[in-house]
Amino acid sequence: MARSENSRPAWLRIAPLILYRFASSLLTLFLVSAVVFTISGLLPGDAAQELLGQSATPEQIAALRHEMGLDRSAPVRYFDWLTSIVTGDPGVSYVANMPVRDIIAQRLPNTLVLAGITAVISVILALVIGIVSAINRGGKIDRVLNIVTLSLVATPEFLVATLGVLIFSVKLLWLPSISLAPDEASWTETLRSLALPVLSLTFVVVAQMARMTRAAVVDQLERPYVEMARLKGVPFRRIVLFHVMPNAIGPVVNAMALSLSYLMGGALIVETIFNYPGLASLMVNAVTSRDMPLLQSCAMIFCGVYLAMMLVADVIAILANPRLRA
Amino acid sequence: MTGRIFAALRTLPASGRIGLALVILWLLIAALGPVIAPHSPGAFVDESVFSGMSRELWLGTDYLGRDVLSRLLWGARYTVFLALGAAMLAVVTGTSLALVAAIRGGWIDEVLSRSMDTLTSIPSKIFALVLVAAFGSSLVLLLVIMAVIYVPGNFRIARALAVNLISLDFVQVARARGEGTAYIAWREILPNMIHPLMADMGLRFVFVVLLLSGLSFLGLGVQPPLADLGSLVRENISGLSEGASAIIVPAIAIATLTVGANLLIDALKPGARS
């Protein structure tokens, strides 16, 4: 019995696990969409009334309600809404009077650029900080880094951002404090205007990531095989790079995917403070103007990305599990 | 009791003592701020806006020429008390649901756990934006919204703690005696998970302060004429290019509160004391 289990190729044992995890993410996303629609679509009262204002006649309101489909039952409205989101055409923005799809298509690439650059920089920084503190665990460097990351985790994003503006663009005059839309500026200008938003977001993300990396590496360093390698006289640098890291890579990448989800909350603040034309600042504007179709689409994109990152983290954990791989 | 508190203080590392001092300072400011504030928060005290620190106006003036120190002393109470209230409400609700789920088990546990898992799959700030857009942001609504957002996280932790306790002998004995859900939850399980729950409440407090200030900074939290610490940062944002203290001081104030609380919680963790 055990033998026949082992003779199956590895991917046959891993594939069902990943498929199961994928299906469960899809189910969660479906449930999340129901929550988002219930809160933003069904509960807040009458959108038609609100759009027309107090002076509208009951007939006008009834006509608009019919036009917007508000006179149908809640489940029907939900599935219509879900279909429109899934097919990528979630209707027209109340405020801008433009298809939501076009508005988002304009903004999404900007946020992806910001998040992408931040992710690359913070992953590298977090690896260095995490490994250095894990190697020196209990020592002076570790304790200092612990206090620093612990404080950074609890620092509001706008403090980091305002201090960044104050130091680099007000006092030192190195960088612009307002970012430009990429198509209006040259390459170097774009990069310079991205510097402060990226710096602020990196601070937000890197602390959590470094703490989780440290935990994953420490967990490996305390295993018996490290003791064994030390007793055999393997140089410590070699132990860390060739013995510990290959084993820690699964948990470390898992930790990074989890902490990258902090990017979304950070982006809301950072994009607003720097006037960055991204998806997060678009969503904030949608809340202010109560533009529900736009808000719902932005919320679903963020929730989808978040769930995708959790999925990636779990799949990597599955793939990195040596008991399944062998 | 006081003896135990002093004993705990003596073993607290330096970072924990700093954290404790900051937390106590902010609780005092929140409670007494309006009494010790030199001016009323709405009073125009100076002709010049965004003036720097001076002997008369310690922290300078804001974008309308109001006293930054007084506005800070008044604003702290919204941040601190809303966050305390929301954190407590979240922990009481989350833990009660978790106890019911863990003790009753079966489909109740299944439904509760699954719904909480769904809610934790919505990033907290995104969830907050959707809720504020739908319901608005009066003080009571903000408190409830932030409690709702942090219930699922507390539920997960409390349920995991309770499930571990339930398998222990003393709970099994109480069950065999025929005690009901409420008795088992209140007398057998809750007393044994109170410490990790308090630590979790501290963490939720930090999360709520950050979320609330973030919302107010975006103009979606505490609404004028009331102002919490996040609103103070927002309303003075135009002073950033001249490096006005009116924007930096409230931002630093929030950080001292959250960092202080975080350092204290970390120092109180079992095993953190050496």
Coordinates of N, CA and C in Angstrom, one line a residue, chain B residues 12-224:
Chain B
L12 N 10.2 43.8 33.0 CA 9.9 44.3 31.7 C 11.2 44.9 31.1
P13 N 11.5 44.5 29.8 CA 12.7 45.1 29.2 C 12.5 46.6 28.9
A14 N 13.6 47.3 28.6 CA 13.5 48.7 28.4 C 12.5 49.1 27.4
S15 N 12.4 48.4 26.2 CA 11.5 48.7 25.2 C 10.1 48.7 25.7
G16 N 9.8 47.7 26.6 CA 8.5 47.5 27.1 C 8.1 48.7 28.1
R17 N 9.1 49.1 28.9 CA 8.9 50.3 29.8 C 8.6 51.5 29.0
I18 N 9.3 51.7 27.9 CA 9.1 52.9 27.1 C 7.6 52.8 26.5
G19 N 7.3 51.6 26.0 CA 6.0 51.4 25.5 C 4.9 51.7 26.5
L20 N 5.1 51.2 27.7 CA 4.1 51.4 28.8 C 4.0 52.9 29.1
A21 N 5.1 53.6 29.2 CA 5.1 55.0 29.5 C 4.3 55.8 28.4
L22 N 4.5 55.4 27.1 CA 3.8 56.1 26.0 C 2.3 55.8 26.1
V23 N 1.9 54.6 26.4 CA 0.5 54.2 26.4 C -0.2 55.0 27.6
I24 N 0.5 55.0 28.8 CA -0.1 55.7 29.9 C -0.2 57.2 29.6
L25 N 0.8 57.8 28.9 CA 0.8 59.2 28.6 C -0.4 59.5 27.7
W26 N -0.7 58.6 26.7 CA -1.8 58.9 25.8 C -3.1 58.7 26.4
L27 N -3.2 57.7 27.3 CA -4.5 57.5 28.0 C -4.8 58.8 28.9
L28 N -3.7 59.3 29.5 CA -3.9 60.5 30.3 C -4.4 61.7 29.4
I29 N -3.7 61.8 28.3 CA -4.0 63.0 27.4 C -5.5 62.8 26.9
A30 N -5.8 61.6 26.6 CA -7.2 61.4 26.1 C -8.2 61.7 27.2
A31 N -7.9 61.4 28.4 CA -8.8 61.6 29.5 C -8.9 63.1 29.9
L32 N -7.7 63.7 30.0 CA -7.6 65.0 30.6 C -7.3 66.1 29.5
G33 N -7.1 65.8 28.3 CA -6.7 66.7 27.2 C -7.5 68.0 27.3
P34 N -8.8 68.0 27.2 CA -9.6 69.2 27.2 C -9.4 70.1 28.4
V35 N -9.1 69.4 29.5 CA -8.9 70.2 30.8 C -7.5 71.0 30.7
I36 N -6.5 70.4 30.2 CA -5.2 71.0 30.2 C -4.9 71.8 29.0
A37 N -5.8 71.7 28.0 CA -5.5 72.4 26.7 C -5.6 74.0 27.0
P38 N -4.5 74.7 26.5 CA -4.5 76.1 26.8 C -5.6 76.9 26.0
H39 N -6.1 76.4 24.9 CA -7.1 77.2 24.1 C -8.2 76.2 23.8
S40 N -9.3 76.8 23.3 CA -10.4 75.9 22.8 C -9.9 75.5 21.4
P41 N -10.3 74.3 20.9 CA -9.8 73.7 19.7 C -10.2 74.5 18.5
G42 N -11.3 75.3 18.6 CA -11.8 76.1 17.4 C -11.3 77.5 17.4
A43 N -10.6 77.9 18.5 CA -10.2 79.3 18.7 C -9.1 79.7 17.7
F44 N -9.3 80.9 17.1 CA -8.2 81.4 16.2 C -7.2 82.2 17.1
V45 N -6.0 81.7 17.3 CA -5.1 82.3 18.3 C -4.1 83.2 17.7
D46 N -3.9 83.1 16.4 CA -2.8 83.8 15.8 C -3.1 84.2 14.4
E47 N -2.6 85.4 14.0 CA -2.9 85.9 12.6 C -2.2 85.0 11.6
S48 N -1.0 84.5 11.9 CA -0.2 83.8 10.9 C -0.6 82.3 10.9
V49 N -0.8 81.7 9.7 CA -1.0 80.3 9.7 C 0.3 79.5 9.5
F50 N 0.3 78.3 10.0 CA 1.5 77.4 9.9 C 2.7 78.0 10.6
S51 N 2.5 78.8 11.7 CA 3.7 79.4 12.3 C 4.4 78.2 13.1
G52 N 5.7 78.4 13.2 CA 6.5 77.4 13.9 C 6.3 77.4 15.4
M53 N 7.1 76.6 16.1 CA 7.0 76.5 17.5 C 7.5 77.8 18.1
S54 N 6.8 78.2 19.2 CA 7.2 79.4 19.9 C 6.9 79.2 21.4
R55 N 7.3 80.2 22.2 CA 7.1 80.1 23.6 C 5.6 80.2 24.0
E56 N 4.9 81.0 23.2 CA 3.4 81.1 23.5 C 2.7 79.9 23.0
L57 N 3.0 79.6 21.7 CA 2.3 78.5 21.1 C 3.3 77.4 20.8
W58 N 3.3 76.4 21.8 CA 4.4 75.4 21.8 C 4.6 74.7 20.5
L59 N 3.4 74.3 19.9 CA 3.5 73.5 18.7 C 3.1 74.3 17.4
G60 N 3.0 75.6 17.5 CA 2.7 76.4 16.4 C 1.2 76.5 16.1
T61 N 0.9 77.0 14.9 CA -0.5 77.1 14.5 C -0.8 76.3 13.3
D62 N -2.1 76.0 13.0 CA -2.5 75.2 11.9 C -2.9 76.1 10.7
Y63 N -3.6 75.5 9.7 CA -3.8 76.2 8.4 C -4.8 77.3 8.6
L64 N -5.5 77.4 9.8 CA -6.4 78.5 10.0 C -5.9 79.4 11.1
G65 N -4.7 79.2 11.6 CA -4.2 80.0 12.7 C -4.7 79.5 14.1
R66 N -5.1 78.2 14.2 CA -5.5 77.7 15.5 C -4.4 77.0 16.2
D67 N -4.5 76.8 17.5 CA -3.4 76.3 18.3 C -3.3 74.8 18.1
V68 N -2.1 74.3 17.5 CA -1.9 72.9 17.2 C -2.0 72.1 18.5
L69 N -1.3 72.6 19.6 CA -1.3 71.8 20.8 C -2.7 71.5 21.4
S70 N -3.5 72.6 21.4 CA -4.9 72.4 21.9 C -5.7 71.4 21.0
R71 N -5.5 71.6 19.7 CA -6.3 70.7 18.8 C -5.8 69.2 19.0
L72 N -4.5 69.1 19.3 CA -4.0 67.7 19.5 C -4.5 67.1 20.8
L73 N -4.6 68.0 21.9 CA -5.1 67.5 23.2 C -6.5 67.1 23.1
W74 N -7.3 67.9 22.3 CA -8.7 67.5 22.1 C -8.9 66.3 21.2
G75 N -8.1 66.3 20.2 CA -8.3 65.2 19.1 C -7.9 63.8 19.6
A76 N -7.0 63.8 20.6 CA -6.5 62.5 21.0 C -7.6 61.6 21.6
R77 N -8.7 62.3 22.2 CA -9.7 61.4 22.8 C -10.5 60.7 21.8
Y78 N -10.7 61.2 20.6 CA -11.5 60.5 19.6 C -10.7 59.3 19.1
T79 N -9.4 59.5 18.8 CA -8.5 58.4 18.4 C -8.5 57.3 19.5
V80 N -8.1 57.7 20.7 CA -7.9 56.7 21.8 C -9.2 56.0 22.2
F81 N -10.3 56.8 22.4 CA -11.5 56.1 22.9 C -12.2 55.4 21.9
L82 N -12.3 55.9 20.6 CA -12.9 55.1 19.6 C -12.2 53.8 19.4
A83 N -10.8 53.9 19.4 CA -10.1 52.6 19.2 C -10.2 51.7 20.3
L84 N -10.2 52.2 21.6 CA -10.4 51.3 22.7 C -11.8 50.6 22.6
G85 N -12.8 51.5 22.3 CA -14.2 50.9 22.3 C -14.3 49.9 21.2
A86 N -13.8 50.2 20.0 CA -13.9 49.3 18.9 C -13.1 48.0 19.1
A87 N -11.9 48.1 19.7 CA -11.1 46.9 20.1 C -11.9 46.0 21.1
M88 N -12.4 46.6 22.1 CA -13.2 45.8 23.1 C -14.4 45.2 22.5
L89 N -15.1 46.0 21.7 CA -16.3 45.4 21.0 C -16.0 44.2 20.1
A90 N -14.9 44.4 19.4 CA -14.4 43.3 18.5 C -14.1 42.1 19.2
V91 N -13.3 42.2 20.4 CA -12.9 41.1 21.1 C -14.0 40.4 21.8
V92 N -15.0 41.2 22.4 CA -16.1 40.6 23.1 C -17.0 39.8 22.1
T93 N -17.3 40.4 20.9 CA -18.1 39.8 19.9 C -17.4 38.5 19.4
G94 N -16.1 38.7 18.9 CA -15.4 37.7 18.3 C -15.2 36.5 19.2
T95 N -14.9 36.7 20.5 CA -14.7 35.7 21.5 C -16.0 35.0 21.8
S96 N -17.1 35.7 22.0 CA -18.3 35.1 22.2 C -18.7 34.1 21.1
L97 N -18.6 34.6 19.9 CA -18.9 33.7 18.7 C -18.0 32.5 18.7
A98 N -16.7 32.7 19.0 CA -15.7 31.7 19.0 C -16.1 30.6 20.0
L99 N -16.5 31.0 21.2 CA -16.8 30.1 22.3 C -18.0 29.2 21.9
V100 N -19.0 29.9 21.3 CA -20.2 29.2 20.8 C -19.8 28.2 19.8
A101 N -19.0 28.6 18.8 CA -18.6 27.7 17.7 C -17.8 26.5 18.3
A102 N -16.8 26.8 19.2 CA -16.0 25.7 19.7 C -16.7 24.8 20.6
I103 N -17.7 25.3 21.4 CA -18.3 24.4 22.4 C -19.4 23.6 21.6
R104 N -20.2 24.3 20.8 CA -21.3 23.6 20.2 C -20.9 22.7 19.0
G105 N -19.8 23.1 18.3 CA -19.3 22.3 17.2 C -20.3 22.2 16.1
G106 N -20.2 21.1 15.3 CA -21.2 20.8 14.3 C -21.4 21.9 13.2
W107 N -22.6 22.0 12.8 CA -22.9 22.9 11.7 C -22.8 24.4 12.1
I108 N -23.0 24.7 13.4 CA -22.8 26.0 13.9 C -21.4 26.5 13.7
D109 N -20.5 25.6 14.2 CA -19.1 25.9 14.0 C -18.7 26.1 12.5
E110 N -19.2 25.2 11.7 CA -19.0 25.2 10.3 C -19.4 26.5 9.7
V111 N -20.6 26.9 9.9 CA -21.1 28.2 9.3 C -20.4 29.4 9.8
L112 N -20.1 29.5 11.2 CA -19.4 30.6 11.7 C -18.0 30.7 11.2
S113 N -17.3 29.6 11.2 CA -15.9 29.6 10.7 C -15.8 30.0 9.3
R114 N -16.7 29.4 8.5 CA -16.7 29.7 7.0 C -17.0 31.2 6.8
S115 N -18.0 31.8 7.5 CA -18.3 33.2 7.3 C -17.1 34.1 7.8
M116 N -16.5 33.7 8.9 CA -15.4 34.6 9.4 C -14.2 34.5 8.4
D117 N -14.0 33.3 7.8 CA -12.9 33.1 6.8 C -13.2 34.0 5.6
T118 N -14.5 34.1 5.2 CA -14.8 35.0 4.1 C -14.5 36.4 4.4
L119 N -14.9 36.8 5.6 CA -14.6 38.2 6.0 C -13.1 38.6 6.1
T120 N -12.3 37.6 6.6 CA -10.9 37.9 6.7 C -10.2 38.0 5.3
S121 N -11.0 37.5 4.2 CA -10.4 37.6 2.9 C -10.6 38.9 2.3
I122 N -11.2 39.9 3.0 CA -11.3 41.2 2.5 C -10.3 42.1 3.2
P123 N -9.3 42.7 2.5 CA -8.3 43.5 3.2 C -9.0 44.6 4.0
S124 N -8.5 44.9 5.3 CA -9.2 45.7 6.2 C -9.5 47.1 5.7
K125 N -8.6 47.7 5.0 CA -8.8 49.1 4.6 C -9.9 49.1 3.5
I126 N -9.8 48.1 2.6 CA -10.8 48.0 1.5 C -12.2 47.8 2.1
F127 N -12.3 46.9 3.1 CA -13.5 46.6 3.8 C -14.1 47.9 4.4
A128 N -13.2 48.6 5.1 CA -13.6 49.9 5.7 C -14.2 50.9 4.7
L129 N -13.5 51.0 3.5 CA -14.0 51.9 2.5 C -15.4 51.6 2.0
V130 N -15.6 50.3 1.8 CA -16.9 49.8 1.3 C -18.0 50.1 2.4
L131 N -17.7 49.8 3.7 CA -18.6 50.1 4.7 C -18.9 51.6 4.9
V132 N -17.9 52.4 4.9 CA -18.1 53.8 5.0 C -18.9 54.4 3.9
A133 N -18.6 53.9 2.6 CA -19.4 54.4 1.5 C -20.9 54.0 1.6
A134 N -21.1 52.8 2.2 CA -22.5 52.4 2.3 C -23.3 53.1 3.5
F135 N -22.6 53.2 4.6 CA -23.3 53.6 5.8 C -22.9 55.0 6.3
G136 N -21.9 55.6 5.8 CA -21.4 56.9 6.3 C -20.5 56.8 7.5
S137 N -20.1 57.9 8.1 CA -19.1 57.8 9.1 C -19.3 58.7 10.3
S138 N -20.5 58.5 11.0 CA -20.7 59.2 12.3 C -19.8 58.4 13.3
L139 N -19.6 59.0 14.5 CA -18.7 58.4 15.5 C -19.2 57.0 15.8
V140 N -20.5 56.8 16.1 CA -21.0 55.5 16.4 C -20.8 54.5 15.3
L141 N -21.1 54.9 14.1 CA -20.9 54.0 12.9 C -19.4 53.6 12.8
L142 N -18.5 54.6 12.9 CA -17.1 54.3 12.8 C -16.7 53.2 13.8
L143 N -17.2 53.4 15.1 CA -16.9 52.4 16.1 C -17.3 51.0 15.7
V144 N -18.6 51.0 15.3 CA -19.1 49.7 14.9 C -18.4 49.1 13.7
I145 N -18.2 49.9 12.7 CA -17.5 49.5 11.4 C -16.1 48.9 11.8
M146 N -15.4 49.6 12.6 CA -14.0 49.1 12.9 C -14.1 47.8 13.8
A147 N -15.1 47.7 14.7 CA -15.3 46.5 15.4 C -15.6 45.3 14.5
V148 N -16.5 45.6 13.6 CA -16.9 44.5 12.6 C -15.7 44.0 11.9
I149 N -14.8 44.9 11.4 CA -13.7 44.5 10.6 C -12.7 43.6 11.4
Y150 N -12.6 43.9 12.7 CA -11.6 43.1 13.5 C -12.2 41.9 14.3
V151 N -13.5 41.7 14.1 CA -14.1 40.5 14.8 C -13.5 39.2 14.2
P152 N -13.5 39.1 12.9 CA -13.1 37.8 12.3 C -11.7 37.3 12.8
G153 N -10.7 38.3 12.9 CA -9.4 38.0 13.3 C -9.4 37.5 14.7
N154 N -10.1 38.1 15.6 CA -10.2 37.7 17.0 C -10.9 36.3 17.1
F155 N -11.9 36.2 16.3 CA -12.7 34.9 16.3 C -11.7 33.7 16.0
R156 N -10.9 33.9 15.0 CA -9.9 32.8 14.6 C -9.1 32.4 15.8
I157 N -8.5 33.5 16.4 CA -7.5 33.2 17.5 C -8.3 32.6 18.7
A158 N -9.4 33.2 19.1 CA -10.2 32.7 20.2 C -10.7 31.3 20.0
R159 N -11.1 31.0 18.8 CA -11.6 29.6 18.5 C -10.5 28.6 18.6
A160 N -9.3 29.0 18.1 CA -8.2 28.0 18.2 C -7.8 27.8 19.7
L161 N -7.8 28.9 20.5 CA -7.5 28.7 21.9 C -8.6 27.8 22.6
A162 N -9.8 28.1 22.3 CA -10.9 27.4 23.0 C -10.9 25.9 22.6
V163 N -10.7 25.6 21.3 CA -10.7 24.2 20.8 C -9.6 23.4 21.6
N164 N -8.5 24.0 21.8 CA -7.4 23.3 22.5 C -7.8 23.1 24.0
L165 N -8.5 24.0 24.6 CA -8.9 23.9 26.0 C -10.0 22.8 26.1
I166 N -10.9 22.7 25.2 CA -12.1 21.9 25.3 C -11.7 20.4 25.4
S167 N -10.6 20.0 24.8 CA -10.2 18.6 24.8 C -9.6 18.3 26.2
L168 N -9.3 19.3 27.1 CA -8.7 19.0 28.3 C -9.7 18.4 29.3
D169 N -9.2 17.7 30.3 CA -10.0 16.9 31.2 C -11.1 17.7 32.0
F170 N -10.7 18.9 32.5 CA -11.6 19.6 33.3 C -12.9 20.0 32.5
V171 N -12.7 20.3 31.2 CA -13.9 20.6 30.5 C -14.8 19.4 30.2
Q172 N -14.1 18.3 30.0 CA -14.8 17.0 29.7 C -15.6 16.7 31.0
V173 N -15.0 16.9 32.2 CA -15.7 16.6 33.4 C -16.9 17.5 33.6
A174 N -16.8 18.8 33.2 CA -17.9 19.7 33.3 C -19.0 19.3 32.4
R175 N -18.6 18.8 31.2 CA -19.6 18.3 30.3 C -20.4 17.1 30.8
A176 N -19.6 16.2 31.4 CA -20.2 15.0 31.9 C -21.1 15.3 33.1
R177 N -20.8 16.4 33.8 CA -21.7 16.8 34.9 C -23.0 17.3 34.3
G178 N -23.0 17.6 33.0 CA -24.2 18.1 32.4 C -24.3 19.6 32.4
E179 N -23.2 20.4 32.5 CA -23.2 21.8 32.5 C -23.6 22.3 31.1
G180 N -24.2 23.5 31.0 CA -24.6 24.0 29.7 C -23.5 24.8 29.0
T181 N -23.7 25.2 27.8 CA -22.8 26.0 27.0 C -22.3 27.2 27.7
A182 N -23.2 28.0 28.3 CA -22.8 29.2 28.9 C -21.9 29.0 30.1
Y183 N -22.2 28.0 30.9 CA -21.4 27.7 32.1 C -20.0 27.3 31.7
I184 N -19.9 26.4 30.7 CA -18.6 25.9 30.3 C -17.8 27.0 29.7
A185 N -18.4 27.9 28.9 CA -17.7 29.0 28.3 C -17.2 29.9 29.3
W186 N -18.1 30.3 30.3 CA -17.8 31.4 31.2 C -16.9 30.9 32.3
R187 N -17.1 29.7 32.9 CA -16.4 29.3 34.1 C -15.2 28.4 33.8
E188 N -15.3 27.7 32.7 CA -14.2 26.7 32.5 C -13.2 27.2 31.4
I189 N -13.7 27.7 30.3 CA -12.8 28.0 29.2 C -12.2 29.5 29.2
L190 N -13.1 30.4 29.4 CA -12.7 31.8 29.3 C -11.6 32.2 30.3
P191 N -11.6 31.8 31.6 CA -10.6 32.1 32.5 C -9.2 31.6 32.1
N192 N -9.2 30.5 31.3 CA -7.9 30.0 30.9 C -7.4 30.5 29.6
M193 N -8.1 31.4 28.9 CA -7.6 32.0 27.7 C -7.5 33.6 27.8
I194 N -7.7 34.1 29.0 CA -7.8 35.5 29.2 C -6.5 36.2 28.8
H195 N -5.3 35.7 29.1 CA -4.1 36.4 28.8 C -3.8 36.5 27.3
P196 N -3.9 35.4 26.5 CA -3.7 35.7 25.1 C -4.8 36.6 24.5
L197 N -6.0 36.5 25.1 CA -7.1 37.4 24.6 C -6.8 38.9 24.8
M198 N -6.2 39.2 26.0 CA -5.8 40.6 26.3 C -4.7 41.0 25.3
A199 N -3.8 40.1 25.0 CA -2.7 40.5 24.1 C -3.3 40.8 22.7
D200 N -4.3 40.0 22.3 CA -4.9 40.2 21.0 C -5.7 41.5 21.0
M201 N -6.3 41.8 22.1 CA -7.1 43.1 22.2 C -6.1 44.2 22.0
G202 N -4.9 44.1 22.6 CA -3.9 45.2 22.5 C -3.5 45.4 21.0
L203 N -3.3 44.2 20.3 CA -3.0 44.3 18.9 C -4.1 44.9 18.1
R204 N -5.3 44.5 18.4 CA -6.5 45.1 17.7 C -6.6 46.6 17.9
F205 N -6.2 47.0 19.1 CA -6.2 48.4 19.4 C -5.3 49.2 18.5
V206 N -4.1 48.6 18.3 CA -3.1 49.2 17.4 C -3.6 49.3 16.0
F207 N -4.2 48.1 15.5 CA -4.8 48.1 14.2 C -5.9 49.1 14.0
V208 N -6.7 49.3 15.0 CA -7.9 50.2 14.9 C -7.4 51.6 14.8
V209 N -6.4 52.0 15.7 CA -5.8 53.3 15.7 C -5.3 53.6 14.3
L210 N -4.5 52.7 13.7 CA -3.9 52.9 12.4 C -5.0 53.0 11.3
L211 N -6.1 52.2 11.4 CA -7.1 52.2 10.4 C -7.9 53.5 10.5
L212 N -8.3 53.8 11.8 CA -9.1 55.0 12.0 C -8.3 56.3 11.5
S213 N -7.0 56.4 11.9 CA -6.3 57.6 11.5 C -6.2 57.6 10.0
G214 N -6.0 56.4 9.4 CA -5.9 56.3 7.9 C -7.2 56.8 7.3
L215 N -8.3 56.3 7.8 CA -9.6 56.8 7.2 C -9.8 58.3 7.4
S216 N -9.5 58.8 8.6 CA -9.6 60.2 8.8 C -8.7 61.0 7.9
F217 N -7.5 60.5 7.7 CA -6.5 61.1 6.8 C -7.1 61.2 5.4
L218 N -7.8 60.1 5.0 CA -8.4 60.2 3.6 C -9.7 61.0 3.6
G219 N -10.1 61.6 4.8 CA -11.3 62.4 4.8 C -12.6 61.5 5.0
L220 N -12.4 60.2 5.3 CA -13.6 59.3 5.4 C -13.8 58.9 6.8
G221 N -13.0 59.4 7.8 CA -13.2 59.0 9.1 C -14.0 60.0 9.9
V222 N -13.4 60.5 11.0 CA -14.1 61.5 11.9 C -14.3 62.7 11.1
Q223 N -15.5 63.2 11.0 CA -15.9 64.4 10.2 C -15.8 65.7 10.9
P224 N -15.4 66.8 10.2 CA -15.4 68.1 10.8 C -16.8 68.5 11.3

